[in-house]
Every structure is written in C-alpha cells, then in structure tokens.
Coordinates of C-alpha atoms and ligand atoms in Angstrom, one line a residue:
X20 CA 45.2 -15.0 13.7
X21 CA 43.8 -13.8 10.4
X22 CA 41.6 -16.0 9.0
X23 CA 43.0 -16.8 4.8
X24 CA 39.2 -18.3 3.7
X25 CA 37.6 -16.9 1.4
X26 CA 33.8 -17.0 2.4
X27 CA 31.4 -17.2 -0.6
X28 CA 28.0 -15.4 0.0
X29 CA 25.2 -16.3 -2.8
X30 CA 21.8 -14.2 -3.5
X31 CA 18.9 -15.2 -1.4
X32 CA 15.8 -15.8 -4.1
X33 CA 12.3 -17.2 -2.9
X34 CA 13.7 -18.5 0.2
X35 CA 17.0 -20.0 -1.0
X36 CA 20.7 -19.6 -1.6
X37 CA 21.2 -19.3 -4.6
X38 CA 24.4 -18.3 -7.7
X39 CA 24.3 -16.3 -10.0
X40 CA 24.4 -18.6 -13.1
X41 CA 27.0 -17.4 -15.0
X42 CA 29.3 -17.6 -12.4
X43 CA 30.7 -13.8 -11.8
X44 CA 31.9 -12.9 -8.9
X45 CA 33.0 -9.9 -7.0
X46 CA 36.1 -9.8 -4.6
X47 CA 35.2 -8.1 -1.2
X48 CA 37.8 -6.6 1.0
X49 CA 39.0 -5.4 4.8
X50 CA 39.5 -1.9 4.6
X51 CA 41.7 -2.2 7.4
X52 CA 44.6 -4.5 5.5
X53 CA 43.5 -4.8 1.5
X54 CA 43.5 -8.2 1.6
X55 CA 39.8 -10.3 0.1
X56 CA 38.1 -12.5 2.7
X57 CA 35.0 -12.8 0.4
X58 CA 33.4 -13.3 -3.0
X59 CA 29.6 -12.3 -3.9
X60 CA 27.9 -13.2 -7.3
X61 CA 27.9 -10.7 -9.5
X62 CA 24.3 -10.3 -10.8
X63 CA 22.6 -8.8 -13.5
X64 CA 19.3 -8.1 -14.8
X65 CA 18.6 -12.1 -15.4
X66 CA 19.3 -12.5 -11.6
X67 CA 16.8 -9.2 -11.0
X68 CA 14.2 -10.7 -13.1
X69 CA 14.4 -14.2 -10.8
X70 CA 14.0 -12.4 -7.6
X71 CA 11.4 -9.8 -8.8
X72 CA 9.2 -12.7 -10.1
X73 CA 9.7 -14.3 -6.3
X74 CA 8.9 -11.3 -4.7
X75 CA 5.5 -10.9 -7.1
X76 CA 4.6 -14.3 -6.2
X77 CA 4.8 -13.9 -2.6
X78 CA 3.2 -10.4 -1.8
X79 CA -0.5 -11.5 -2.3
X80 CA -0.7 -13.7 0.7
X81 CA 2.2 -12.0 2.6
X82 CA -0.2 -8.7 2.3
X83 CA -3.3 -10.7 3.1
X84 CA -1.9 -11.0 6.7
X85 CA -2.9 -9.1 9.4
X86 CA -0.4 -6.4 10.6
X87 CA -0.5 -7.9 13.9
X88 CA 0.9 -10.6 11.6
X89 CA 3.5 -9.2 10.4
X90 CA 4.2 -7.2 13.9
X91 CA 5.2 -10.9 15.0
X92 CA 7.5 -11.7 12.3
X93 CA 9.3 -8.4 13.0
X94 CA 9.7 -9.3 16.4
X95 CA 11.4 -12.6 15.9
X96 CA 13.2 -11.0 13.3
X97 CA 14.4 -8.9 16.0
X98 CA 14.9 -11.9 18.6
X99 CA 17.1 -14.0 16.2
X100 CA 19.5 -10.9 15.1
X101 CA 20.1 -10.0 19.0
X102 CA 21.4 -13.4 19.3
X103 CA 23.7 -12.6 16.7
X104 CA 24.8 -9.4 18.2
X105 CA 28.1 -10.2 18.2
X106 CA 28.4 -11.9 14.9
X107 CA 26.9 -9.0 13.5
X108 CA 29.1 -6.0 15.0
X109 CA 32.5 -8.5 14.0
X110 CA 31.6 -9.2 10.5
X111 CA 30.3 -5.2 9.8
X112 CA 33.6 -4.0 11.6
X113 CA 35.2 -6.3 9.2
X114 CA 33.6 -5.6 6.1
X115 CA 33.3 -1.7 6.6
X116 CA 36.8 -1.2 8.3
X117 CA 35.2 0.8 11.6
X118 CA 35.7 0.3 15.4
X119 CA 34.6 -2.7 16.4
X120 CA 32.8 -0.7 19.3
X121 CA 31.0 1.4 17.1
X122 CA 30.0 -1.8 15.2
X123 CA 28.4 -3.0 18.2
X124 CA 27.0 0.2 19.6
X125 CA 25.6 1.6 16.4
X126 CA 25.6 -1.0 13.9
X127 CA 24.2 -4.7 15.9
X128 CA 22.5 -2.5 18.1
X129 CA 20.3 -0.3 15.9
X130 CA 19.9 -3.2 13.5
X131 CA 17.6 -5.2 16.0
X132 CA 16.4 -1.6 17.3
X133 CA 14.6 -0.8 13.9
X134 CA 12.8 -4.1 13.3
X135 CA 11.6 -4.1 17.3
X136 CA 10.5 -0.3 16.7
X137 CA 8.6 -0.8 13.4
X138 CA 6.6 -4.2 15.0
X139 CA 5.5 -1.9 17.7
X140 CA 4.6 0.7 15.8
X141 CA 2.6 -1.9 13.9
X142 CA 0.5 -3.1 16.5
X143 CA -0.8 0.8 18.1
X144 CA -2.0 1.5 14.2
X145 CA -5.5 2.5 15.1
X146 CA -8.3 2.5 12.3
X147 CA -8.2 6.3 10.8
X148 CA -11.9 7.2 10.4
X149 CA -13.0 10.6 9.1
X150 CA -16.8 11.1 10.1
X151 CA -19.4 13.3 8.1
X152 CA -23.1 14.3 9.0
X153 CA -24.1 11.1 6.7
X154 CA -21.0 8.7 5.8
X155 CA -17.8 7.8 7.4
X156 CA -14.7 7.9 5.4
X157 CA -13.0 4.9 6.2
X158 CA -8.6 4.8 5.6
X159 CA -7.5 1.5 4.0
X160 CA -3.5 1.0 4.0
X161 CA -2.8 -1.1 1.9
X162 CA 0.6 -2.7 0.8
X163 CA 2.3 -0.8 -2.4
X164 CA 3.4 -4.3 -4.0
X165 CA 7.2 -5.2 -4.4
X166 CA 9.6 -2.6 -3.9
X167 CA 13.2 -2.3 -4.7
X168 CA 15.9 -1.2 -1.4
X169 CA 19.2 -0.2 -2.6
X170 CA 21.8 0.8 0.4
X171 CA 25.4 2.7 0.5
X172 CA 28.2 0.8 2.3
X173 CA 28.9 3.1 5.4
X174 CA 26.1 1.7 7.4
X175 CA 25.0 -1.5 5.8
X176 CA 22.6 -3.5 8.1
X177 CA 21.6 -0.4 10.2
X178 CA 20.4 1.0 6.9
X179 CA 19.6 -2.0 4.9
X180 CA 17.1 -2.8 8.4
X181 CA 15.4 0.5 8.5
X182 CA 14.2 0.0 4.6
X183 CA 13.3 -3.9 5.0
X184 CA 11.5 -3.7 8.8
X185 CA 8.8 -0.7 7.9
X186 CA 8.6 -2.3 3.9
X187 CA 7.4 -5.7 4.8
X188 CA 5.7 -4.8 7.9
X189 CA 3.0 -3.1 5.7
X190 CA 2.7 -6.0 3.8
X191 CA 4.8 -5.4 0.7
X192 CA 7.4 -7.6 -0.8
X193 CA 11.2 -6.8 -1.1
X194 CA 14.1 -6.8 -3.7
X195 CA 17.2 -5.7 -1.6
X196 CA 20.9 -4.6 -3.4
X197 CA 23.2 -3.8 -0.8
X198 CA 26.5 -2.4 -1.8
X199 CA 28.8 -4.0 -3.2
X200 CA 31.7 -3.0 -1.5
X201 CA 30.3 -4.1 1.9
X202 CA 27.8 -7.5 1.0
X203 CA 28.4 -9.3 4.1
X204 CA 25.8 -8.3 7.2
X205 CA 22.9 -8.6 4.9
X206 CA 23.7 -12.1 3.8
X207 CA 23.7 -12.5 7.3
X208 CA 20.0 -11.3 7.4
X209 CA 18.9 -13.8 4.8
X210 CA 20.3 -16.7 6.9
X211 CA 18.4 -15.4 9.8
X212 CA 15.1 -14.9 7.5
X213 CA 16.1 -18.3 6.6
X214 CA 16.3 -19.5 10.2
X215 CA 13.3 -18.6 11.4
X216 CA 11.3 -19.6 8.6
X217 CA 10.4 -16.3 7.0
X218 CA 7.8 -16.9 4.0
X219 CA 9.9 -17.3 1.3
X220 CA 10.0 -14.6 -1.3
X221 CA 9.2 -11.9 1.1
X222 CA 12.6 -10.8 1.1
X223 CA 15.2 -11.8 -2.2
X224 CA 18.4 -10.0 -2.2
X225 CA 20.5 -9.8 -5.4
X226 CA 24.1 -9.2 -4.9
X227 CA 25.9 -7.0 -7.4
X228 CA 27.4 -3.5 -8.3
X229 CA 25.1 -1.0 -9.4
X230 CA 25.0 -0.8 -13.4
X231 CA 24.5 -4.9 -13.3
X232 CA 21.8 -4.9 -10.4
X233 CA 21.1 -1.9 -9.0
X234 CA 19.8 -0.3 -12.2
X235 CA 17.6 -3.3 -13.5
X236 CA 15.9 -3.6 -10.4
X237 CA 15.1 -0.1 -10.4
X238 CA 13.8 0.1 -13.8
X239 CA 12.2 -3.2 -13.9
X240 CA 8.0 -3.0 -14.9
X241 CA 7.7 -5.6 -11.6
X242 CA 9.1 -3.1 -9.2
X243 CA 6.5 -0.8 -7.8
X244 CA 8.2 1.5 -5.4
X245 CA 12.1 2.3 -4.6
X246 CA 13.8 3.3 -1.5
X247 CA 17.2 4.6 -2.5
X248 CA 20.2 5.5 0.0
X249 CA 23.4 6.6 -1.6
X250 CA 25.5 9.4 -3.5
X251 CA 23.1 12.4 -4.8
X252 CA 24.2 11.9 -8.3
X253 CA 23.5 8.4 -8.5
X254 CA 20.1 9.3 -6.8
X255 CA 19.5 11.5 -9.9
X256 CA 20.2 8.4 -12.1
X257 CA 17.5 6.1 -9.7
X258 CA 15.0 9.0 -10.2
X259 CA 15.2 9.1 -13.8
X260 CA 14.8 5.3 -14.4
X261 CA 12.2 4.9 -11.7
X262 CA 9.8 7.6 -13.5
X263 CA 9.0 6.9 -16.6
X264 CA 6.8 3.4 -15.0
X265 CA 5.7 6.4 -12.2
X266 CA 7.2 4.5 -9.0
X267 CA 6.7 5.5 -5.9
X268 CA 10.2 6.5 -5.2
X269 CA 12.0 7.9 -1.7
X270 CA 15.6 9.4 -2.2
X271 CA 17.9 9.5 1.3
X272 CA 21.2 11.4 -0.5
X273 CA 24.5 13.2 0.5
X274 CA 25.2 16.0 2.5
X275 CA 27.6 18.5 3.1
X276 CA 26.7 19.3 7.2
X277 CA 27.5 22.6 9.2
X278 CA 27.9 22.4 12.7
X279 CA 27.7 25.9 14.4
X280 CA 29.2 27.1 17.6
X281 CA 27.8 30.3 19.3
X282 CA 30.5 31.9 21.9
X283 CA 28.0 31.3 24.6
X284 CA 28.3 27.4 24.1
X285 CA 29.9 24.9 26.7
X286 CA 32.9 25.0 24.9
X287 CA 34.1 21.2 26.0
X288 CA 31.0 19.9 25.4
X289 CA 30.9 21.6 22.1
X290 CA 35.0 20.8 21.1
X291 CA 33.9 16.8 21.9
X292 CA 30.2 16.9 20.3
X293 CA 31.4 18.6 16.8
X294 CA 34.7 16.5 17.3
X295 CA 32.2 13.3 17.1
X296 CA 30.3 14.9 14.3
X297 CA 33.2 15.1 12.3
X298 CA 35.1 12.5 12.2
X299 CA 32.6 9.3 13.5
X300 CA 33.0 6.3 11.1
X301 CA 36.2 8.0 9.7
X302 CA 33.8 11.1 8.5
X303 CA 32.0 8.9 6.4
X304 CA 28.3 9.2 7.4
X305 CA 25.6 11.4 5.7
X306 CA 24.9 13.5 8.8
X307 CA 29.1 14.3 9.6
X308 CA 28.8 17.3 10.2
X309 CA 32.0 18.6 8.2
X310 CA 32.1 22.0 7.7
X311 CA 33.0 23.7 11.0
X312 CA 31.8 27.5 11.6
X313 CA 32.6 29.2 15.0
X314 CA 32.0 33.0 16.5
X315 CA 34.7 35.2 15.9
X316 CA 35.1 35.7 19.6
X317 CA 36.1 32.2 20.8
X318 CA 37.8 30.8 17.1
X319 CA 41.1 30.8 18.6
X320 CA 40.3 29.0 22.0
X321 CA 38.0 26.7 20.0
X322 CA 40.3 25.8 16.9
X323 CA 43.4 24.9 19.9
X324 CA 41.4 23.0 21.9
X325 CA 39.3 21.1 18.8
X326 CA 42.8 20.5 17.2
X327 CA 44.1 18.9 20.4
X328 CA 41.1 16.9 20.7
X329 CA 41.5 15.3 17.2
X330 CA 45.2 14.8 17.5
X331 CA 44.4 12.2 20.9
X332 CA 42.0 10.1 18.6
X333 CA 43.0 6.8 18.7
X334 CA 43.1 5.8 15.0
X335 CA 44.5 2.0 14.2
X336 CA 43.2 -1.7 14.6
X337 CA 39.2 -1.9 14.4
X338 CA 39.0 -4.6 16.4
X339 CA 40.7 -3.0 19.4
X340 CA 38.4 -1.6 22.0
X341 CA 40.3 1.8 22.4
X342 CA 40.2 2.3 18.4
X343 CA 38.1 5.6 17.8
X344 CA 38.9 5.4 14.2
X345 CA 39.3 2.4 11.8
X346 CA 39.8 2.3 7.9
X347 CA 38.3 4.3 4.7
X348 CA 36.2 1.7 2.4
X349 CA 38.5 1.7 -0.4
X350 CA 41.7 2.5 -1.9
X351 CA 39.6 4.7 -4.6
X352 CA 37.9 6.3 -1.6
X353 CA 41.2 7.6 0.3
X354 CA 42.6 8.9 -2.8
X355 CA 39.3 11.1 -3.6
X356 CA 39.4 12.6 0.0
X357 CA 43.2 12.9 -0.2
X358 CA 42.5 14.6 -3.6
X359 CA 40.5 17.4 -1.9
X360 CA 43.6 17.7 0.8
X361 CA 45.3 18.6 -2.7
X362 CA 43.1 20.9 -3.7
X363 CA 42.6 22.4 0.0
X364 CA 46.1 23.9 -0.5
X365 CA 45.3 24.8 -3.9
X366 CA 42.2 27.1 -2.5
X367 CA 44.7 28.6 0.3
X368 CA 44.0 26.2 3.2
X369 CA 46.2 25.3 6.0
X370 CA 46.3 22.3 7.1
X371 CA 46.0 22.0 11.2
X372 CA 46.5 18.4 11.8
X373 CA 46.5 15.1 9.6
X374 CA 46.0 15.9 5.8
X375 CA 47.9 12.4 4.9
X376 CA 47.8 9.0 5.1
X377 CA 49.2 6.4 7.9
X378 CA 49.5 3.5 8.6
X379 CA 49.0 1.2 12.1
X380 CA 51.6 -1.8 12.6
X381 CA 50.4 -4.3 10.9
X382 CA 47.7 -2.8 8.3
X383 CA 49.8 -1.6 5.9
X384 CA 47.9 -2.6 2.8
X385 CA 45.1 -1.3 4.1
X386 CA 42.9 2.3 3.5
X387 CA 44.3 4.4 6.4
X388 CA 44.3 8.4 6.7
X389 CA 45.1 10.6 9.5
X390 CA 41.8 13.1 10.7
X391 CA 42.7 16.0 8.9
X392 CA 41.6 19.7 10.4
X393 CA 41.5 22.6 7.9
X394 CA 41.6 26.0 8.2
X395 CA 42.0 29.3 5.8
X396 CA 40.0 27.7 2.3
X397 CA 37.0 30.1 1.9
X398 CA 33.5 28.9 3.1
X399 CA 32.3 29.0 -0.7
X400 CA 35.5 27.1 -2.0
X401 CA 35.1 23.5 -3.3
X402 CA 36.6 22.0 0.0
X403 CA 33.8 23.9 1.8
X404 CA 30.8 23.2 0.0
X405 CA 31.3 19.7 -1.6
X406 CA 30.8 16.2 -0.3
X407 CA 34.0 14.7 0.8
X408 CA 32.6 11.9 3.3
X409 CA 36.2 11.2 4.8
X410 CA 37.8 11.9 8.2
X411 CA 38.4 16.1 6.9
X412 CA 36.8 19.2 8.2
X413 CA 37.2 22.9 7.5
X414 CA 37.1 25.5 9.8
X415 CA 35.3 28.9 9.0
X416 CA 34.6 32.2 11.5
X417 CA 31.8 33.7 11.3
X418 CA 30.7 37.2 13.4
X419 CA 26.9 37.3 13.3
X420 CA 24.2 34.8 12.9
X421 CA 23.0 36.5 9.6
X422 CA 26.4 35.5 8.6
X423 CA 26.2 32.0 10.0
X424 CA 23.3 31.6 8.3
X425 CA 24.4 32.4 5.3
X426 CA 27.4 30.4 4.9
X427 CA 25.2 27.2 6.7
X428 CA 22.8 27.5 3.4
X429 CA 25.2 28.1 1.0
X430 CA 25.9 24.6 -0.1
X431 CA 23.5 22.4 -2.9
X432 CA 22.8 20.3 0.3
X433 CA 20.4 20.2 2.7
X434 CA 20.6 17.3 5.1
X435 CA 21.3 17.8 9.0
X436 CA 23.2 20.7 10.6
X437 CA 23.9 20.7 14.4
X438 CA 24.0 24.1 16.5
X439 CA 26.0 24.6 19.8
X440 CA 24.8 27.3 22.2
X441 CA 23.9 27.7 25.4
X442 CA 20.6 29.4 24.6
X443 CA 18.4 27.0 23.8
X444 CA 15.6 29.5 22.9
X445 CA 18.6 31.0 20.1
X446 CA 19.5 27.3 19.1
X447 CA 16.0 26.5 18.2
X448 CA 15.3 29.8 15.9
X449 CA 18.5 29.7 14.4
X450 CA 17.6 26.2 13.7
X451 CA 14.5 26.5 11.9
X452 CA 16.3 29.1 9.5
X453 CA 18.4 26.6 8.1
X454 CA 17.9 24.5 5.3
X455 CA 18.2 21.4 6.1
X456 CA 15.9 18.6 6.9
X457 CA 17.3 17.5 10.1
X458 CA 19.0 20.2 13.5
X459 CA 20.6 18.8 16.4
X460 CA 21.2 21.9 19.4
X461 CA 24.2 20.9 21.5
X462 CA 23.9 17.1 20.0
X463 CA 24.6 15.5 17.0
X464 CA 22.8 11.9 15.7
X465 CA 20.7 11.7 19.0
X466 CA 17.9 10.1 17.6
X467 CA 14.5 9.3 17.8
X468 CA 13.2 6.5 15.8
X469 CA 9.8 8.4 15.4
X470 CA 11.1 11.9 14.2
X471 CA 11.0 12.5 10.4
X472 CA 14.7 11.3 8.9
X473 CA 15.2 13.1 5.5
X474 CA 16.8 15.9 3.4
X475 CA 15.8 18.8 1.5
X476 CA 17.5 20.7 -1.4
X477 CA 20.0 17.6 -3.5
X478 CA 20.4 15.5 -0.3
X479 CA 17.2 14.0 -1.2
X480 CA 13.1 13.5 -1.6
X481 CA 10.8 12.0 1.1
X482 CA 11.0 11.6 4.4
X483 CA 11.4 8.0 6.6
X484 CA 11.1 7.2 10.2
X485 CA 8.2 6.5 12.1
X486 CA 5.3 7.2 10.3
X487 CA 6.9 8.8 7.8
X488 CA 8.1 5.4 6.9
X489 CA 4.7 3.5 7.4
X490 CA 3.2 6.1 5.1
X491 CA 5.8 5.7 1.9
X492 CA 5.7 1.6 2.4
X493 CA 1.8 1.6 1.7
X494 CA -1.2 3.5 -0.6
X495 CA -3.8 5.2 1.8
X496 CA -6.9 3.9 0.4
X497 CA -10.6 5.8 1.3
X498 CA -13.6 4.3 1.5
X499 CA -16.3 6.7 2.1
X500 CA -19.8 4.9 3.7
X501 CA -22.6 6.9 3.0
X502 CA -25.1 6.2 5.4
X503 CA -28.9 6.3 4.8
Ligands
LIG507 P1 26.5 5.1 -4.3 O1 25.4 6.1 -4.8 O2 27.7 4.9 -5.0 O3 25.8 3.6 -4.1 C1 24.7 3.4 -3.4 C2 24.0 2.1 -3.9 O4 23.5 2.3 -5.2 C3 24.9 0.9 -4.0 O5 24.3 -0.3 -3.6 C4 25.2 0.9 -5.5 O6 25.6 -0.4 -6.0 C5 23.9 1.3 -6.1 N1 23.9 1.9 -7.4 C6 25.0 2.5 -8.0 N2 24.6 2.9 -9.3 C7 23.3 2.6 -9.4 C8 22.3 2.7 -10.4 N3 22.6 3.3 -11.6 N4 21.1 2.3 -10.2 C9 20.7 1.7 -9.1 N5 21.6 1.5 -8.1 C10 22.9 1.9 -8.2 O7 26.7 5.5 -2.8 P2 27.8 4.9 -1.8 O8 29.2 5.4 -2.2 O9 27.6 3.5 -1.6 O10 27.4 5.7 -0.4 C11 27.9 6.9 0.0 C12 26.8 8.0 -0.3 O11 25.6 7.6 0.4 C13 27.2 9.3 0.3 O12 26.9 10.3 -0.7 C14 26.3 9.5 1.5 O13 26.1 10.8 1.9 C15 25.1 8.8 1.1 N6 24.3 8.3 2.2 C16 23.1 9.0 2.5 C17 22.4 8.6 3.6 C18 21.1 9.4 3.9 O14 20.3 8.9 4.7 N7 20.8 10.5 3.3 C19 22.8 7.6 4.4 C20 24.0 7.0 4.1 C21 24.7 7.3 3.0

C-alpha cells in the first residue's frame, strides 16, 4: 500500500525546525515510480545567513568541551540512530531508489559505524609532545570554527555522517546542505540530534539546491572550512568561491575507476567482485569501478562468463529482498547515461547486454535501466574515459601490464582502481603504479575506516578517514616551552 502523504521536512537552525520564510519548496521523488512523497524548503542565502550565525554562536562553548566530551555525544549519536536502523535503511531505499538490502547493509549500517568510529578514535588521542635538549614543543588541536558540509545524493547519510561525526567531534560547528534530490535521511539526523538533546546550533542544516544554498554557504565570510562531496566540475566551482576568504577546503570528486584482471586471477571470484564493482547502487558510486580491462589471454572466457553474470541480476522493486538493482535518481540522470549508450555506438561499441531502459510491474513512471555491458569503443573514447555514474561498463583487452597501466592512467581521474590476480606480490606493484588515491587487489570497497579515503588528479584534494579526517576538522597548534 503506497503511502499518497506528502511529508514536509523543514531546515534544522539552532536547535529547531524551522521554514524557510518565503515559503519555496522543492518536490522530492521515488526513483523507483516518479511519483513526490515529499517537499523541502527551498533556501537561500537569507536562510544560510540564519544558520551560519547559529552555528557561530554555538562553537565557543561546544569547542570548550573536552574531547572526551564530545566522544560521548558521538556515542549516543550512534545509540539513538541504531535504534532507527530500520527507519533509516526504508526511508534512504526510498528516497535514493536502491535495494532495500543495500540500504540496510551499507547505508543504516555505516551511518551509526562512522559516528561510533570517530568517538573512539577520540578518546585514544594521546597529547603529541616533541621534546628538545631545553623546551618541549607541545601540539594543541584546536577546533577550525564553523564549517560548511555539502553531500551528493548517491550515499546521503553514510556520507553526510562521515563529514558531521569527525567535524564536531573536534569541536567545530556545522552548516550541512545535503542534496536536494535525496533530503530525507538527514532530516532524520536532526530529529535524532533533536532527541537526544544535542546542543543546539552545533549542527543547522539548510535544505536547498545548490546555486540557492549550496553556494552561499560556501562563500559566506562566517564559514571557515568546507568539506565538499560531489561532481568534479561543481568541486571546481566550491574551490573558486571558497578561496578568495582562504578556507580550509577538502574536495571528495568523481571518478572514472579501472578494475584490472590478470589471467592468473580466480576467475569467479574476479567475474562476481568486478561484477559488484560495476554495477552496485545501479553504477552510481564514486569508487564503481566502470571501465573493465582484462588479459588478452582469458578476454573471451571472462567477457561470457561476466556477461552471464550481469544478465541474472535481479533488477526491479527496492524493497524486495532479492532486488540487486533498484532505480537511477532521476529522469535527467537516466537520460545522460542513456545518452552515452548513444554515443557508445557512435564510437563503434557493441553493446553485450542491457543498453536500454525497463521497466518492473508496477514502476512504470519510475527511472529504470537495464545493466548495460560494452565492448569494442576504444579505451581513449569518451565512453571510456568519462564519468557516467550509471549501471554501464566497457570492456577493453589489454596484453601487458605496461599496457594496462597505460590505459588505467589515461583518464583526468584518479580515485580508486581495483586489481584482480592471483599474485599478490604483482597486485601490490602494479598497484602502486597507478594513479589513483585508493587500490583494492582481489576486492573492491573493503574498507577500513582508518585508511586514507581520497583522490588524486580531478577526483579531488585532501584526504579523510581516520586521522586524516581528525587532522582537516582542526588547526595543529604548537606551543614550544623552553625550559630554564
Ligand atoms: P553535484 O556536484 O551535482 O552536487 C553535490 C552537492 O553540491 C549537492 O548538495 C548540490 O546541491 C551541491 N551544489 C551544487 N552546486 C553547488 C555550488 N555551486 N556551490 C555549492 N554547492 C553546490 O553532485 P551529485 O550529482 O549530487 O553527486 C554525484 C557526484 O558526486 C559524482 O560525480 C560522484 O562521483 C561524486 N561523488 C564523489 C564521492 C567521493 O568520495 N569522491 C562520493 C560520492 C559521490
């Protein structure tokens, strides 16, 4: 039974619900049928200058608490959004359009996961001390001041989470813009903040698309540091208005992802892993790894068996527990990555499997496509080397790892990569060679909350995770003691 109410979500502003004043709203949609189940104001810079001034006003006793403290609030944080774990994996399956059972395993999970990691990573901060023959150089971190966290819609709380946990758990204060297309897990934040009493202020969230919110709030003199996930050419825009007023600024962009099979891999194990690479959350997650290069040798074997694979994906209702693929995020986002099935036979590809849309009994109005395998466009062709962030992937042979090499680095991207062999020793120094910020050998998006999480070349600037994280949410401060 589909529920017709339309939910109305408001901005969270020094600890309350709040409209925007003028009264603009935004219409938010299932993927999976079209239809609206929500409205979310649609702010602008009046509504960025009201939370800003909340978040101002709250950071100077928020920081005055002791990271121990804060550890705390992180925990409960982390208590009251694992009671929602349900609530959470529904609404984000909902909103986003993907398997319900990836919403809970990925999405509710990893949610609660990041605030529980960052409060214990909080309390084992030592005191860094630097000692010379006469003085002791002592390291102060200190909070940066209120920062700005703007997210992408493909992973909304699991993201939004990973910015807001490490931010506020070094003291700072938060202005948050989640995307507009998919508002509705990080209302559901605020009303846990809310809940559990969170001091208000520390965290205002400002609905909104990005020219009305996103772009005040980044400019705005208030702001002091911005943590930006999204496209790489709206990550050029953030960096230019974030400079002029010198912000500390961390940039998490696209990627266009190899993975790379070696003829001595285990070739199920590799046919399922790249499979998962490729198409997990319909293809639409920074890391998908999208662009397909296997040895000469075993191309055949491996392009049958890989095409068989995809063809038994379960694609359809996101709610169902078999579904292995749900909905794209928007009508404007299937026709772009149908577009580039277009242009795929334009640059001489063939297409394998998929390459159009469909559409499950009962979802017609909704954003569905088929997982689409392509072979025979050349590894430098547009198809090949740009972002398509959709349920597609080209195939490429290769014959030597010079060669693999090659065509892995030959994109403007630099984000993750993952490598299937079953040398280990190979997998590793092939690995290094490429140039990305992130390898997985005979994985893909196993992850350690402590390793460095980042790109290189125009998938980004910075790194987060771990400490990596706790060093871009604070100033190291030295105080040098000189002792008589
Ligand atoms: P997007 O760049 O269109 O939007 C991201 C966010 O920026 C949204 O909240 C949007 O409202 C806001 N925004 C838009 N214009 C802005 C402006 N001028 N100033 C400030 N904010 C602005 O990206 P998207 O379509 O939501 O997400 C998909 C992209 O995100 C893909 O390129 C994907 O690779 C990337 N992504 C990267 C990572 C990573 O960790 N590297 C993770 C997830 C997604």
């Amino acid at each position: 039974m589909v529920d017709e109410r339309i939910l109305e979500i408001k901005n969270y502003i020094g600890g309350d619900f709040i409209d925007s004043p003028r009264g603009d709203f935004l219409g938010v949609f299932e993927p999976a049928t079209g239809r609206q189940f929500a409205s979310a104001p649609l702010s602008d810079a009046s509504d960025v200058d009201i939370a800003v001034e909340a978040a101002r006003t709250a950071q100077p006793s928020w920081g005055a608490l002791g990271i121990r403290e804060r550890a705390d609030w992180l925990e409960r944080i982390a208590d009251a959004l694992e009671e929602r774990h349900e609530e959470v994996a529904s609404l984000e399956s909902r909103d986003t359009g993907k398997p319900i059972s990836l919403a809970r395993s990925v999405d509710a999970t990893r949610s609660v996961s990041n605030f529980r990691f960052f409060a214990e990573m909080l309390r084992s901060q030592d005191q860094e001390v630097f000692e010379m023959a006469d003085a002791s150089n002592f390291v102060v971190n200190k909070p940066v001041g209120v920062g700005a966290l703007i997210t992408p819609w493909n992973l909304p709380l699991y993201l939004l989470s990973w910015k807001i946990a490490p931010a506020i758990g070094m003291g700072n204060s938060v202005v948050c813009k989640p995307s507009e297309l998919t508002p509705m897990t990080a209302d559901l934040l605020m009303r846990v903040f809310d809940e559990i009493g969170l001091p208000e202020g520390v965290v205002n969230l400002v609905h909104g698309d990005g020219i009305g919110a996103g772009s005040p709030l980044v400019s705005h003199p208030g702001v002091d540091f911005v943590s930006f996930t999204g496209g790489t050419s709206t990550g050029g825009k953030v960096a230019a208005s974030a400079a002029p007023s010198f912000k500390k600024l961390s940039l998490e962009l696209g990627g266009k992802n190899s993975s790379i099979v070696f003829s001595d891999c285990d070739m199920q194990s590799a046919v399922s892993g790249v499979a998962r690479a490729g198409f997990l959350n319909q293809g639409q997650v920074c890391l998908c790894g999208s662009r397909i290069l296997v040895e000469g040798s075993i191309y055949e074997e491996f392009r049958e068996r890989f095409v068989r694979h995809v063809e038994q994906m379960k694609v359809g209702d996101p709610s169902n527990e078999g579904t292995e693929l749900g909905a794209l995020i928007s009508q404007d986002h299937l026709e772009k990555v149908l577009g580039y099935v277009e242009l795929a036979k334009e640059e001489g590809g063939n297409i394998l499997t998929g390459g159009s849309r469909c559409s499950p009994d009962g979802f017609e109005g909704g954003n569905w496509m088929l997982p689409t395998v392509i072979e025979g466009v050349g590894a430098d062709s547009r198809c090949a080397t740009e972002e398509i962030f959709g349920p597609l992937v080209t195939l490429h042979s290769f014959e030597s790892e010079e060669e693999a090499l090659g065509i892995a680095n030959n994109t403007r991207y630099g984000l993750a990569g993952s490598v299937w062999t079953g040398d280990l020793e190979r997998g590793r120094s092939f690995s290094e060679k490429m140039e990305t910020g992130m390898v997985w050998v005979n994985s893909w998006l196993h992850r350690d909350l402590r390793a460095p999480f980042g790109g290189v070349k125009d998938s980004g600037v910075g790194r987060e995770g771990g400490r990596w994280s706790l060093g871009f949410f604070s100033e190291a401060m030295n105080v040098c003691v000189k002792r008589d």
